[in-house]
PDB file of C-alpha atoms and ligand atoms in Angstrom:
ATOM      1  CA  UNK A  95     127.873 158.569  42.334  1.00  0.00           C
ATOM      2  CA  UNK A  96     126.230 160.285  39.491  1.00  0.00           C
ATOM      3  CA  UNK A  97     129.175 160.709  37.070  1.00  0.00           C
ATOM      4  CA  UNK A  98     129.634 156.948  37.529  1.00  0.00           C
ATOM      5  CA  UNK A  99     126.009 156.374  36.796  1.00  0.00           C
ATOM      6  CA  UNK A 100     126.401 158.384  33.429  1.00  0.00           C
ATOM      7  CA  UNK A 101     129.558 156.084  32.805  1.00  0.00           C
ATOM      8  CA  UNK A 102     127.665 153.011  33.583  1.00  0.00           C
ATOM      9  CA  UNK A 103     124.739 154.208  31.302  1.00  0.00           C
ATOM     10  CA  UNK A 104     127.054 155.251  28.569  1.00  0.00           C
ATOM     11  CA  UNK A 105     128.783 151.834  28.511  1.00  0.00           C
ATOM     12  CA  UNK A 106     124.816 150.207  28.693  1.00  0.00           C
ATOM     13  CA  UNK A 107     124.930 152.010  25.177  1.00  0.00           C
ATOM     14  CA  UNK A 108     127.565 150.607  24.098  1.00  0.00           C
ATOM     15  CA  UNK A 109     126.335 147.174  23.507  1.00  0.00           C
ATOM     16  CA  UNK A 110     128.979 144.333  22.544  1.00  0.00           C
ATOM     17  CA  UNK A 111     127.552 142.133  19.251  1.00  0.00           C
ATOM     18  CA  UNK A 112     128.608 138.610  19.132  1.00  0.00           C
ATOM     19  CA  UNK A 113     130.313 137.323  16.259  1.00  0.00           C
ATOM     20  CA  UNK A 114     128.128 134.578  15.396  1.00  0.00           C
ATOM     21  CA  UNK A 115     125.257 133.266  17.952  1.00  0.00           C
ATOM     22  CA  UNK A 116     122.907 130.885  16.759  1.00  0.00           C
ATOM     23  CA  UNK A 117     119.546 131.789  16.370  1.00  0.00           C
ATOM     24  CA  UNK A 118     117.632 134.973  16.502  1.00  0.00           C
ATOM     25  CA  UNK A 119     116.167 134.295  20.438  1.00  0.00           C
ATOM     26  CA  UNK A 120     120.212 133.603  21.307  1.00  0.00           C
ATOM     27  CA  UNK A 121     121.131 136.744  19.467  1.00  0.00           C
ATOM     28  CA  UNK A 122     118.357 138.953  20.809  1.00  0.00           C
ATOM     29  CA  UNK A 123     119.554 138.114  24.414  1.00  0.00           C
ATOM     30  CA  UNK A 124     123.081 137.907  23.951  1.00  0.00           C
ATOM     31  CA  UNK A 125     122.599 141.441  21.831  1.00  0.00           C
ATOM     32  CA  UNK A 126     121.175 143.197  24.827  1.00  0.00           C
ATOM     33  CA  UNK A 127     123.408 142.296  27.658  1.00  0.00           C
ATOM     34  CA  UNK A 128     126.039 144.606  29.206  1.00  0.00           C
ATOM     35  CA  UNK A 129     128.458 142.760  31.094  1.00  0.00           C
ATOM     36  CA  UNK A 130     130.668 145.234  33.867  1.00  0.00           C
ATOM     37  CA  UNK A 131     133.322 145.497  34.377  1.00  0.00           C
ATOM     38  CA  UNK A 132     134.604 144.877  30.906  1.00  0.00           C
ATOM     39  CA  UNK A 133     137.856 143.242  31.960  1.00  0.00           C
ATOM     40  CA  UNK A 134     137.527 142.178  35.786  1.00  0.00           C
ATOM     41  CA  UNK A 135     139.788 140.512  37.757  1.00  0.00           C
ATOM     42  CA  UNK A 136     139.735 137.962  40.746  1.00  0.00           C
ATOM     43  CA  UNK A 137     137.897 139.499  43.761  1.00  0.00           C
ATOM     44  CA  UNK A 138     135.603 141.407  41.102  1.00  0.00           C
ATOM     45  CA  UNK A 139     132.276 141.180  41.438  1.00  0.00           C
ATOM     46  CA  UNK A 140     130.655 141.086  37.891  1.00  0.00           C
ATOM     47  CA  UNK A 141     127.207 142.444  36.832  1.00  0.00           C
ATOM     48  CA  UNK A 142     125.228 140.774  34.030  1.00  0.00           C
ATOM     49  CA  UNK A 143     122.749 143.593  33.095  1.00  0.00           C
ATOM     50  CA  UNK A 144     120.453 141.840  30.664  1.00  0.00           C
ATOM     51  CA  UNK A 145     116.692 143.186  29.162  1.00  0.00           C
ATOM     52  CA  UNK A 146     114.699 139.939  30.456  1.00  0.00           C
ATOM     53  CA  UNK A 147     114.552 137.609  33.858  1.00  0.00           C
ATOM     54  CA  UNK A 148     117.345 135.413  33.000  1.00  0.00           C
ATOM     55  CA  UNK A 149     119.550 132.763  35.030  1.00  0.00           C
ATOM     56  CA  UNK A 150     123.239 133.259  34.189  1.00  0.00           C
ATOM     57  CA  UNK A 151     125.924 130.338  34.662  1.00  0.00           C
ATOM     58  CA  UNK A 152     129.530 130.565  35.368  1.00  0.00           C
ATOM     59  CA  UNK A 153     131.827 127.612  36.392  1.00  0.00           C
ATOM     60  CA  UNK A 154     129.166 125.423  37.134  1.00  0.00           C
ATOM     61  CA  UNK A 155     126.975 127.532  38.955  1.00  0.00           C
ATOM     62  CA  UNK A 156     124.039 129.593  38.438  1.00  0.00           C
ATOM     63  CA  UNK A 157     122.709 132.734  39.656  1.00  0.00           C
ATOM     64  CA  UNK A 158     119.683 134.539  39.417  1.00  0.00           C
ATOM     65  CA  UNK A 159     118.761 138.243  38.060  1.00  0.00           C
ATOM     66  CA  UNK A 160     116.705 140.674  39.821  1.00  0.00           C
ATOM     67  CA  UNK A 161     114.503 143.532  38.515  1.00  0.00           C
ATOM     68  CA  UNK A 162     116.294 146.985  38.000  1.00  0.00           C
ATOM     69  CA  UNK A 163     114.608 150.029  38.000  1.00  0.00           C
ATOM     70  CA  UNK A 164     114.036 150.774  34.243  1.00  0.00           C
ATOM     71  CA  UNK A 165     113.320 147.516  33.022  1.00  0.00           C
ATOM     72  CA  UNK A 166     116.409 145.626  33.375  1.00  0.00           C
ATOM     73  CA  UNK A 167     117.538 142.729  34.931  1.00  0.00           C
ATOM     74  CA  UNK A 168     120.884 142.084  36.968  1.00  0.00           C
ATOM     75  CA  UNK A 169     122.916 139.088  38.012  1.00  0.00           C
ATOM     76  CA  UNK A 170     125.836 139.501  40.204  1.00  0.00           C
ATOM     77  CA  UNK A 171     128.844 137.197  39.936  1.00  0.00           C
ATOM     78  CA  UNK A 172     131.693 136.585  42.258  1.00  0.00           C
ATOM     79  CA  UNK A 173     134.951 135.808  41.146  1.00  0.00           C
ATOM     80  CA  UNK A 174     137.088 134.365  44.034  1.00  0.00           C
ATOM     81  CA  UNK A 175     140.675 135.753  44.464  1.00  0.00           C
ATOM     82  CA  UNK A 176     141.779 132.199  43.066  1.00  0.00           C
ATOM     83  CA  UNK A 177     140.329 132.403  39.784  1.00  0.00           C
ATOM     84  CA  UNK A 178     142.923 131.767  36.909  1.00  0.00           C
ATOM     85  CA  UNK A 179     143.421 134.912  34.326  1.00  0.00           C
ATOM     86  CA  UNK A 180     141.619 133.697  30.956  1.00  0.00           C
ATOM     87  CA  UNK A 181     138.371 133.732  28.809  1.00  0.00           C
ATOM     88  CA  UNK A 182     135.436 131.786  30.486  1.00  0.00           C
ATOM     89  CA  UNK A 183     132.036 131.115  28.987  1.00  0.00           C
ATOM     90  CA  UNK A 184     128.965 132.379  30.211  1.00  0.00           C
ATOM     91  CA  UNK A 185     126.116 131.266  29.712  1.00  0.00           C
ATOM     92  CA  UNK A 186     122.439 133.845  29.922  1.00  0.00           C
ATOM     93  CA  UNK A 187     119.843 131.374  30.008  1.00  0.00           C
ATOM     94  CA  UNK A 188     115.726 132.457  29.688  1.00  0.00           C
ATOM     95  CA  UNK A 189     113.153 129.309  29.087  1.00  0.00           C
ATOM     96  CA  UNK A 190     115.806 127.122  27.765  1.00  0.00           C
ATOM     97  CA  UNK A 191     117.268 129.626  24.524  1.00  0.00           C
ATOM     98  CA  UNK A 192     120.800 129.920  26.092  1.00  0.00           C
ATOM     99  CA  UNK A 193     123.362 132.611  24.879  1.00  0.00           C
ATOM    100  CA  UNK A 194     126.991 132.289  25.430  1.00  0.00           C
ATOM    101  CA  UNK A 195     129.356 134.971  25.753  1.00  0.00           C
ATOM    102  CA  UNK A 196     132.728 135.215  27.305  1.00  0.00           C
ATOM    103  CA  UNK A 197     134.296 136.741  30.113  1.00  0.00           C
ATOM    104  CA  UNK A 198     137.902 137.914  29.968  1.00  0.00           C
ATOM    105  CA  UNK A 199     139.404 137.746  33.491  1.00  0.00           C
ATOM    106  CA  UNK A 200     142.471 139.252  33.858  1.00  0.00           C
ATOM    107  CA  UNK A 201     145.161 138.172  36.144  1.00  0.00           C
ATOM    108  CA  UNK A 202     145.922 139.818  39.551  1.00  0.00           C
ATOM    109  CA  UNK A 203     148.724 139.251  41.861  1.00  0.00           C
ATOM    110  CA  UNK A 204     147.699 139.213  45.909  1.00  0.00           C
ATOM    111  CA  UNK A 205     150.667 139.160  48.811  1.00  0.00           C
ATOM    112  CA  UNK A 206     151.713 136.522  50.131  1.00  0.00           C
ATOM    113  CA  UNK A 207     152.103 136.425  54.260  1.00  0.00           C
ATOM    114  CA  UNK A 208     154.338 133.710  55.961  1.00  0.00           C
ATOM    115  CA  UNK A 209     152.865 133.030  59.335  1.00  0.00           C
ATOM    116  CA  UNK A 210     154.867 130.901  61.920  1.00  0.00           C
ATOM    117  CA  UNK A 211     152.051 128.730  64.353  1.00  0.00           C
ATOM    118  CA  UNK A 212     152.247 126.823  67.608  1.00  0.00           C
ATOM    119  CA  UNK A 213     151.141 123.713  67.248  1.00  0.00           C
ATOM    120  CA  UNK A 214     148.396 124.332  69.494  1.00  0.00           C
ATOM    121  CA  UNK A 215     147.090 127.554  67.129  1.00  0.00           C
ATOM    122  CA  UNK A 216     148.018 125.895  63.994  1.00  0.00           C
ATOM    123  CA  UNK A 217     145.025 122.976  65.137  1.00  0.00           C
ATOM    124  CA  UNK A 218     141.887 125.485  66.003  1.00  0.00           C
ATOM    125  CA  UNK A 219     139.669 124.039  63.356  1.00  0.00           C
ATOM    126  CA  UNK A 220     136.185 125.798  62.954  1.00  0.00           C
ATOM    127  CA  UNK A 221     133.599 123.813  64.884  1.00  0.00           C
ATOM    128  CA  UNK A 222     131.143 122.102  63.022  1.00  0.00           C
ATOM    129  CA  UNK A 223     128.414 124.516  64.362  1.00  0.00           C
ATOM    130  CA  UNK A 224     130.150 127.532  63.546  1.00  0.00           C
ATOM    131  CA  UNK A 225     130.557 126.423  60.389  1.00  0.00           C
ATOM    132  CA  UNK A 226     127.052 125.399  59.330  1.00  0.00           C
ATOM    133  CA  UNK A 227     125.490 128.671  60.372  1.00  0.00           C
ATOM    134  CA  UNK A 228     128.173 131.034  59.216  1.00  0.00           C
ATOM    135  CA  UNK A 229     127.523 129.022  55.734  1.00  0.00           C
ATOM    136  CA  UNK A 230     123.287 128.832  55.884  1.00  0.00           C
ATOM    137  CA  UNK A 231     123.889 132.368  56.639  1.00  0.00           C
ATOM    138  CA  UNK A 232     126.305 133.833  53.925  1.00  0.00           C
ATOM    139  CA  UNK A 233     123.946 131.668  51.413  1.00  0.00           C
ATOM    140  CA  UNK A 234     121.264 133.876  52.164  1.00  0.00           C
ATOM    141  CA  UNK A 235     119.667 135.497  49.223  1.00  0.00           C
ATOM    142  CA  UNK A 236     116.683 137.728  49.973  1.00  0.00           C
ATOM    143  CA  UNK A 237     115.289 139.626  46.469  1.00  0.00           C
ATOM    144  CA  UNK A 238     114.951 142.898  48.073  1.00  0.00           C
ATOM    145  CA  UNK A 239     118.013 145.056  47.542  1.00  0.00           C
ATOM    146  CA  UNK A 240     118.906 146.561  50.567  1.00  0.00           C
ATOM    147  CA  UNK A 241     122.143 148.184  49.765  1.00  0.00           C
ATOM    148  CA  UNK A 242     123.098 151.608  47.883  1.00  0.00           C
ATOM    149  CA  UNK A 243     126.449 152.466  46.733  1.00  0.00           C
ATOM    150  CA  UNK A 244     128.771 153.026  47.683  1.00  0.00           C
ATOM    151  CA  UNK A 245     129.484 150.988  50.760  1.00  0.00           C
ATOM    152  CA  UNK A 246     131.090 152.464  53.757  1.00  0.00           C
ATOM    153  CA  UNK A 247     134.394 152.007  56.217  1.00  0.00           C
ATOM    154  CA  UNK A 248     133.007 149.649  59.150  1.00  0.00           C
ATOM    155  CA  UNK A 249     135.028 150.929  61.178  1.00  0.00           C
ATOM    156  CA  UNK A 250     137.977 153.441  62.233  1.00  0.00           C
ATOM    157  CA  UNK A 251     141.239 152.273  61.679  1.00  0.00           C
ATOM    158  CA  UNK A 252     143.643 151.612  59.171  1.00  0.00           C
ATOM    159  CA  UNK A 253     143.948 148.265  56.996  1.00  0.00           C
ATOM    160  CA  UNK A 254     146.208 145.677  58.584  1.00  0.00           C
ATOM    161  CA  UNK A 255     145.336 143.227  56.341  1.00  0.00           C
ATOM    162  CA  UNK A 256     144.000 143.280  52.328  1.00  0.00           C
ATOM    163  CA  UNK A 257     141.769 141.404  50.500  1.00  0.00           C
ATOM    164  CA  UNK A 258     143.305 138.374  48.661  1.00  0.00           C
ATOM    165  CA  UNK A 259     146.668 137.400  50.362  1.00  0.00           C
ATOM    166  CA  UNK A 260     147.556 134.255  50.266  1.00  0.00           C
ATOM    167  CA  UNK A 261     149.364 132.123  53.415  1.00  0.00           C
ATOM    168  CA  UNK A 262     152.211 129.581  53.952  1.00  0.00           C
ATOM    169  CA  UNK A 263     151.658 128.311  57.708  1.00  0.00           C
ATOM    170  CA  UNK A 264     155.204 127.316  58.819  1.00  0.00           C
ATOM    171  CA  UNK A 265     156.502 126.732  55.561  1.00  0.00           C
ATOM    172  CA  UNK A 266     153.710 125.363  53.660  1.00  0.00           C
ATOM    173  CA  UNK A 267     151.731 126.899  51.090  1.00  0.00           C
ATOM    174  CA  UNK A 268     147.639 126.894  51.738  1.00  0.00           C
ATOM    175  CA  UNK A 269     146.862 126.126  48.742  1.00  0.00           C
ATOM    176  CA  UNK A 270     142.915 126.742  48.558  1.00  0.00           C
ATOM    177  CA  UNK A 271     143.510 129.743  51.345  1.00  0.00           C
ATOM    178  CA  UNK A 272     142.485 133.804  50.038  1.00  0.00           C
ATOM    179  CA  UNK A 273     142.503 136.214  52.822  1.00  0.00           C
ATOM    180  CA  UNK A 274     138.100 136.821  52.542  1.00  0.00           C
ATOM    181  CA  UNK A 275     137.897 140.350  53.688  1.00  0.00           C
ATOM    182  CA  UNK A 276     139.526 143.498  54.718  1.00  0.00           C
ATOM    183  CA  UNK A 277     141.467 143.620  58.248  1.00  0.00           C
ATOM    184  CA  UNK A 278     141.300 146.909  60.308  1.00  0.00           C
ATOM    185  CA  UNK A 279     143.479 147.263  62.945  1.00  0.00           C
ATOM    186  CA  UNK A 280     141.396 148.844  65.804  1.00  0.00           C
ATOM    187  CA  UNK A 281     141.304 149.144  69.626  1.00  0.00           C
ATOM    188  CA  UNK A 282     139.088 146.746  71.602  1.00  0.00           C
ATOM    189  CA  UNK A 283     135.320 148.454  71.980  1.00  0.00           C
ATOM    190  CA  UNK A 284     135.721 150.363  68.512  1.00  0.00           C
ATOM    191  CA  UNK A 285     132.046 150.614  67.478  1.00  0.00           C
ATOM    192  CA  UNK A 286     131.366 148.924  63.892  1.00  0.00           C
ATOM    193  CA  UNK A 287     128.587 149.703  62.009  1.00  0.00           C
ATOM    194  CA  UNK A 288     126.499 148.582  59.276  1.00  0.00           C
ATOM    195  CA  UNK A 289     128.815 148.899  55.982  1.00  0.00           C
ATOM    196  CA  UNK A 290     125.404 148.979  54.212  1.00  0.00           C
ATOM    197  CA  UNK A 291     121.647 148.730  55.260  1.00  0.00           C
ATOM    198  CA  UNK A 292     120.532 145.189  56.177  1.00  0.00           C
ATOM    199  CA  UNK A 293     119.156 142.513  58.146  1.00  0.00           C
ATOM    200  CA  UNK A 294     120.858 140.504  60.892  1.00  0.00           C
ATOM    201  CA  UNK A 295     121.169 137.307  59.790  1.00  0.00           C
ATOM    202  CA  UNK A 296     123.273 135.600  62.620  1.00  0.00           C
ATOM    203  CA  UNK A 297     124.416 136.555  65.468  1.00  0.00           C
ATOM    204  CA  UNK A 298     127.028 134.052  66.615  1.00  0.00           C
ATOM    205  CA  UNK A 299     129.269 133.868  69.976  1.00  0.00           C
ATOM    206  CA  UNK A 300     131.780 132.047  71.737  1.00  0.00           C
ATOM    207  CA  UNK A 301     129.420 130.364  74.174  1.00  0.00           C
ATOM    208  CA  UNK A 302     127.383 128.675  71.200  1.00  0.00           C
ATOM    209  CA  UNK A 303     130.565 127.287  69.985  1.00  0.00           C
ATOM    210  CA  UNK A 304     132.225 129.597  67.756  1.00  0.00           C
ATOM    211  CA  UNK A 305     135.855 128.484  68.798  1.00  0.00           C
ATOM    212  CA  UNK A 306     137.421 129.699  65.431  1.00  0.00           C
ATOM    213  CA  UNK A 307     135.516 133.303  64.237  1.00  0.00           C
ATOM    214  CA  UNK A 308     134.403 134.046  67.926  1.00  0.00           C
ATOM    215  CA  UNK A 309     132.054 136.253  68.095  1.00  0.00           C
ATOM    216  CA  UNK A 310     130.355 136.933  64.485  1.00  0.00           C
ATOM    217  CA  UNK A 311     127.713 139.127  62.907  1.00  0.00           C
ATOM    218  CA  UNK A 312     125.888 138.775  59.472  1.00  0.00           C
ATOM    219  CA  UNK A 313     124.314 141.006  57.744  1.00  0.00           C
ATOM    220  CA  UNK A 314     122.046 139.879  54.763  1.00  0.00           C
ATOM    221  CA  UNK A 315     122.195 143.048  51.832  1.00  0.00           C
ATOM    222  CA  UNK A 316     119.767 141.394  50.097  1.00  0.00           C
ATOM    223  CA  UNK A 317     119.942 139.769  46.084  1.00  0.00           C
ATOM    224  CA  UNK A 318     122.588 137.027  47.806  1.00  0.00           C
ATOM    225  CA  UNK A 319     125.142 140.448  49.259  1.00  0.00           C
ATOM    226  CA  UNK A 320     126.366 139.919  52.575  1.00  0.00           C
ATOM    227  CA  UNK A 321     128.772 140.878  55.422  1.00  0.00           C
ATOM    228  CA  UNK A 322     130.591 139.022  57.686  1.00  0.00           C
ATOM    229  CA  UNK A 323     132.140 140.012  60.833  1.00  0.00           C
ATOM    230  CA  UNK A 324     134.518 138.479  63.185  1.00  0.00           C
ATOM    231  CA  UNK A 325     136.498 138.095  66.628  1.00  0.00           C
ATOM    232  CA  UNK A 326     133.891 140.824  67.543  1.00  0.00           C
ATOM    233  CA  UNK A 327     134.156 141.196  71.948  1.00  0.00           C
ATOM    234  CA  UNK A 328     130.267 142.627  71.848  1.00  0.00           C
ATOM    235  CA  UNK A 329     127.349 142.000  69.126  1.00  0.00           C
ATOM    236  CA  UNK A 330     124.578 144.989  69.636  1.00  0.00           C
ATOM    237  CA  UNK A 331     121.907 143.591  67.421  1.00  0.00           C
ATOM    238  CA  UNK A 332     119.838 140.736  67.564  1.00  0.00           C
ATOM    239  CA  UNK A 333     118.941 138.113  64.622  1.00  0.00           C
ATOM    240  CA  UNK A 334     116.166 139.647  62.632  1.00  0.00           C
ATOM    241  CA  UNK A 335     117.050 143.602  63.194  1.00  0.00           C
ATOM    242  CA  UNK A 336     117.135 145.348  60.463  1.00  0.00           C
ATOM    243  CA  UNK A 337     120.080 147.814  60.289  1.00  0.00           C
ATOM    244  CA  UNK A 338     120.462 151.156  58.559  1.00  0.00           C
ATOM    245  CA  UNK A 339     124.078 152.335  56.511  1.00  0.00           C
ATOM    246  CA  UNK A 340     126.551 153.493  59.309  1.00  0.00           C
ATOM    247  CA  UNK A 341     124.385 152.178  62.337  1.00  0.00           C
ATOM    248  CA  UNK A 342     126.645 150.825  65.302  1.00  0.00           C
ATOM    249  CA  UNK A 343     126.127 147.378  65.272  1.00  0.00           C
ATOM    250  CA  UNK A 344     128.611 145.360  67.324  1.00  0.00           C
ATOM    251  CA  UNK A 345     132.385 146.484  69.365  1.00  0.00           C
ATOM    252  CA  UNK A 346     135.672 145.473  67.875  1.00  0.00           C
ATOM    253  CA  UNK A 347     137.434 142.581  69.776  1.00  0.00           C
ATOM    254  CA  UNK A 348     139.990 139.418  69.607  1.00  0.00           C
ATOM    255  CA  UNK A 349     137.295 136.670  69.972  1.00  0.00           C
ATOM    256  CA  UNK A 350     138.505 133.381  68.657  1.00  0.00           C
ATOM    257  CA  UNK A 351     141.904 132.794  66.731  1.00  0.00           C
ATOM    258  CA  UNK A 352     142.934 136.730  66.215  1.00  0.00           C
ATOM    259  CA  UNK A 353     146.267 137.474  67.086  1.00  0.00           C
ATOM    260  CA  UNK A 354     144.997 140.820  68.854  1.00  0.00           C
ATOM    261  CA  UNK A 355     141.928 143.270  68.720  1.00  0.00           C
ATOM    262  CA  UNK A 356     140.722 144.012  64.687  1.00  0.00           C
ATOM    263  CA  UNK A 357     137.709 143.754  62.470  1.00  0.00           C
ATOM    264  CA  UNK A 358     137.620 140.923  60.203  1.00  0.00           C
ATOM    265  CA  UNK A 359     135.059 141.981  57.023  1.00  0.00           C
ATOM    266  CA  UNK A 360     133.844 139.765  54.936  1.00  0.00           C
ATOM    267  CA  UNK A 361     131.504 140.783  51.868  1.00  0.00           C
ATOM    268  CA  UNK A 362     130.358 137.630  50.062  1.00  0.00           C
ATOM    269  CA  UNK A 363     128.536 137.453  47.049  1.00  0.00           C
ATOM    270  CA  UNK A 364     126.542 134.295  46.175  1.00  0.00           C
ATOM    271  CA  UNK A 365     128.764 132.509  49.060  1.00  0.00           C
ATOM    272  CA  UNK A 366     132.129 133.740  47.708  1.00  0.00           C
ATOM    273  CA  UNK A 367     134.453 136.509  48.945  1.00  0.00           C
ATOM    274  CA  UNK A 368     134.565 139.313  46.905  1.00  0.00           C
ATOM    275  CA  UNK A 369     137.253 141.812  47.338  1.00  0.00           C
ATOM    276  CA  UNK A 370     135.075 144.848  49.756  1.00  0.00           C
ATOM    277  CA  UNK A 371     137.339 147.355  48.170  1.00  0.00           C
ATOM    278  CA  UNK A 372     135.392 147.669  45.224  1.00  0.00           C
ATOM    279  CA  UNK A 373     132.380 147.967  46.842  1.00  0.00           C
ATOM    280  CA  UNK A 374     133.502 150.834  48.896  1.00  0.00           C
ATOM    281  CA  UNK A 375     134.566 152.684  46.229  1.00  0.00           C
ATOM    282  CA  UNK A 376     131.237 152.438  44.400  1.00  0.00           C
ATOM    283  CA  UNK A 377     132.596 150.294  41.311  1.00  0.00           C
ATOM    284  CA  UNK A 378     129.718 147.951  41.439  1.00  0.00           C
ATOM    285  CA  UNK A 379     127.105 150.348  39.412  1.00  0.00           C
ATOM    286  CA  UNK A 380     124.907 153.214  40.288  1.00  0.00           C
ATOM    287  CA  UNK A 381     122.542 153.296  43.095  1.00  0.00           C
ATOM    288  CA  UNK A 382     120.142 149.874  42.021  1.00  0.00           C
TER     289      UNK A 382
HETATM  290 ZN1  LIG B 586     141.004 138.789  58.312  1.00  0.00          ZN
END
């Protein structure tokens, strides 16, 4: 972790001028900000580093910045897996002086898996309780940071099932579908833990309703990070725990529509899935 630090810090040095900003205030701003990684791609999750509280906008949404240690301030941006490759403006805003810079996204391919459905399977629809408190609950954003980097393996088992792939059911493309998470294939009653610290922020289960996920656990990482996961057969914490970096938390299972016993994980940024792989190898910078 602390030769990436010194590469973060030495790109923080490096400080991108742009060509022509408007006014001094615009310039000052847009002068300090380190934006990482310098090329991402879908599923990246993009840090604005910037030297003053500052909302940043990108594709018609905005996101806040929390206090670094040091003096800095960082927003964190999703890009979902079905972003187009291209330039996109972004906009650092601080009492109305905005400063625009752009962010190249490259383009990144994701597999595409053909699944064949019963009828009966290919109708399971999330209920609409399931889906209001998995969605109150990924939009969670608590300003403590609760995380450190890098993030670790939730469980045991190998990857069935990478971030990003995109479906045809029977035939059909899905065309707003992205695979949200990581699959591990894993025996029933594999203990998960906590792929960071945390708090519980739902606890979900069959019985209330959850016909789709089945049983499901979220876990808030504070600064709008969290963890989803799904078609767990036990849940070992309770709403409100808070939850410590490798701490069993819940048993691996087939609850809902899961083919057979894995761990669905989810890590959302802002509300959209981020690709966990990054995470877990420490890419998103240094320890705050
Ligand atoms: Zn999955």
């Amino acid at each position: 972790m602390g030769i990436r630090c010194g590469w973060c810090l030495g790109i923080a040095l490096a400080v991108i001028m742009d060509a022509a900003p408007a006014r001094a205030q615009d310039t000052q701003i847009s002068s300090s900000t380190v934006i990482l990684p310098m090329r991402p791609q879908p599923g990246s999750t993009v840090q604005v580093i910037v030297n003053t509280q500052a909302t940043v906008r990108f594709e018609q949404r905005a996101y806040p910045s929390f206090a670094l240690p040091g003096g800095m301030w960082r927003a964190l941006l999703p890009l979902s897996a079905l972003l187009k490759a291209g330039d996109y403006p972004l906009q650092i805003e601080k009492d109305g002086i905005i400063a625009t810079r752009q962010l190249p996204v490259a383009s990144r391919s994701f597999g595409l898996q053909r699944l064949r459905l019963s009828p009966d399977r290919a109708g399971l629809e999330a209920t609409p309780t399931e889906e209001a408190a998995i969605s109150t609950a990924l939009s969670t954003v608590s300003p403590e940071q609760l995380w450190r980097m890098p993030f670790a393996r939730p469980v045991r088992g190998r990857i069935s099932s990478k971030y990003g792939l995109r479906r045809t059911y029977n035939g059909v493309f899905a065309k707003d579908y992205y695979h949200r998470g990581l699959d591990y294939a894993a025996p029933r009653g594999t203990a998960v833990v906590a792929p960071a610290a945390g708090r519980v922020a739902l606890v979900g289960t069959v019985q209330q309703g959850f016909k789709l996920h089945g049983n499901t656990l979220v876990l808030d990482h504070g600064q709008g990070v969290t963890s989803i996961y799904i078609h767990l057969q036990k849940i070992l914490v309770r709403a409100g725990d808070v939850v410590k970096l490798g701490e069993k938390v819940a048993l691996v299972g087939s609850t809902g529509r899961a083919s057979g016993p894995h761990l669905h994980w989810g890590l959302y940024v802002h509300r959209i899935a981020v690709d966990p792989a990054d995470w877990l190898q420490g890419q998103i910078c240094c320890k705050s």
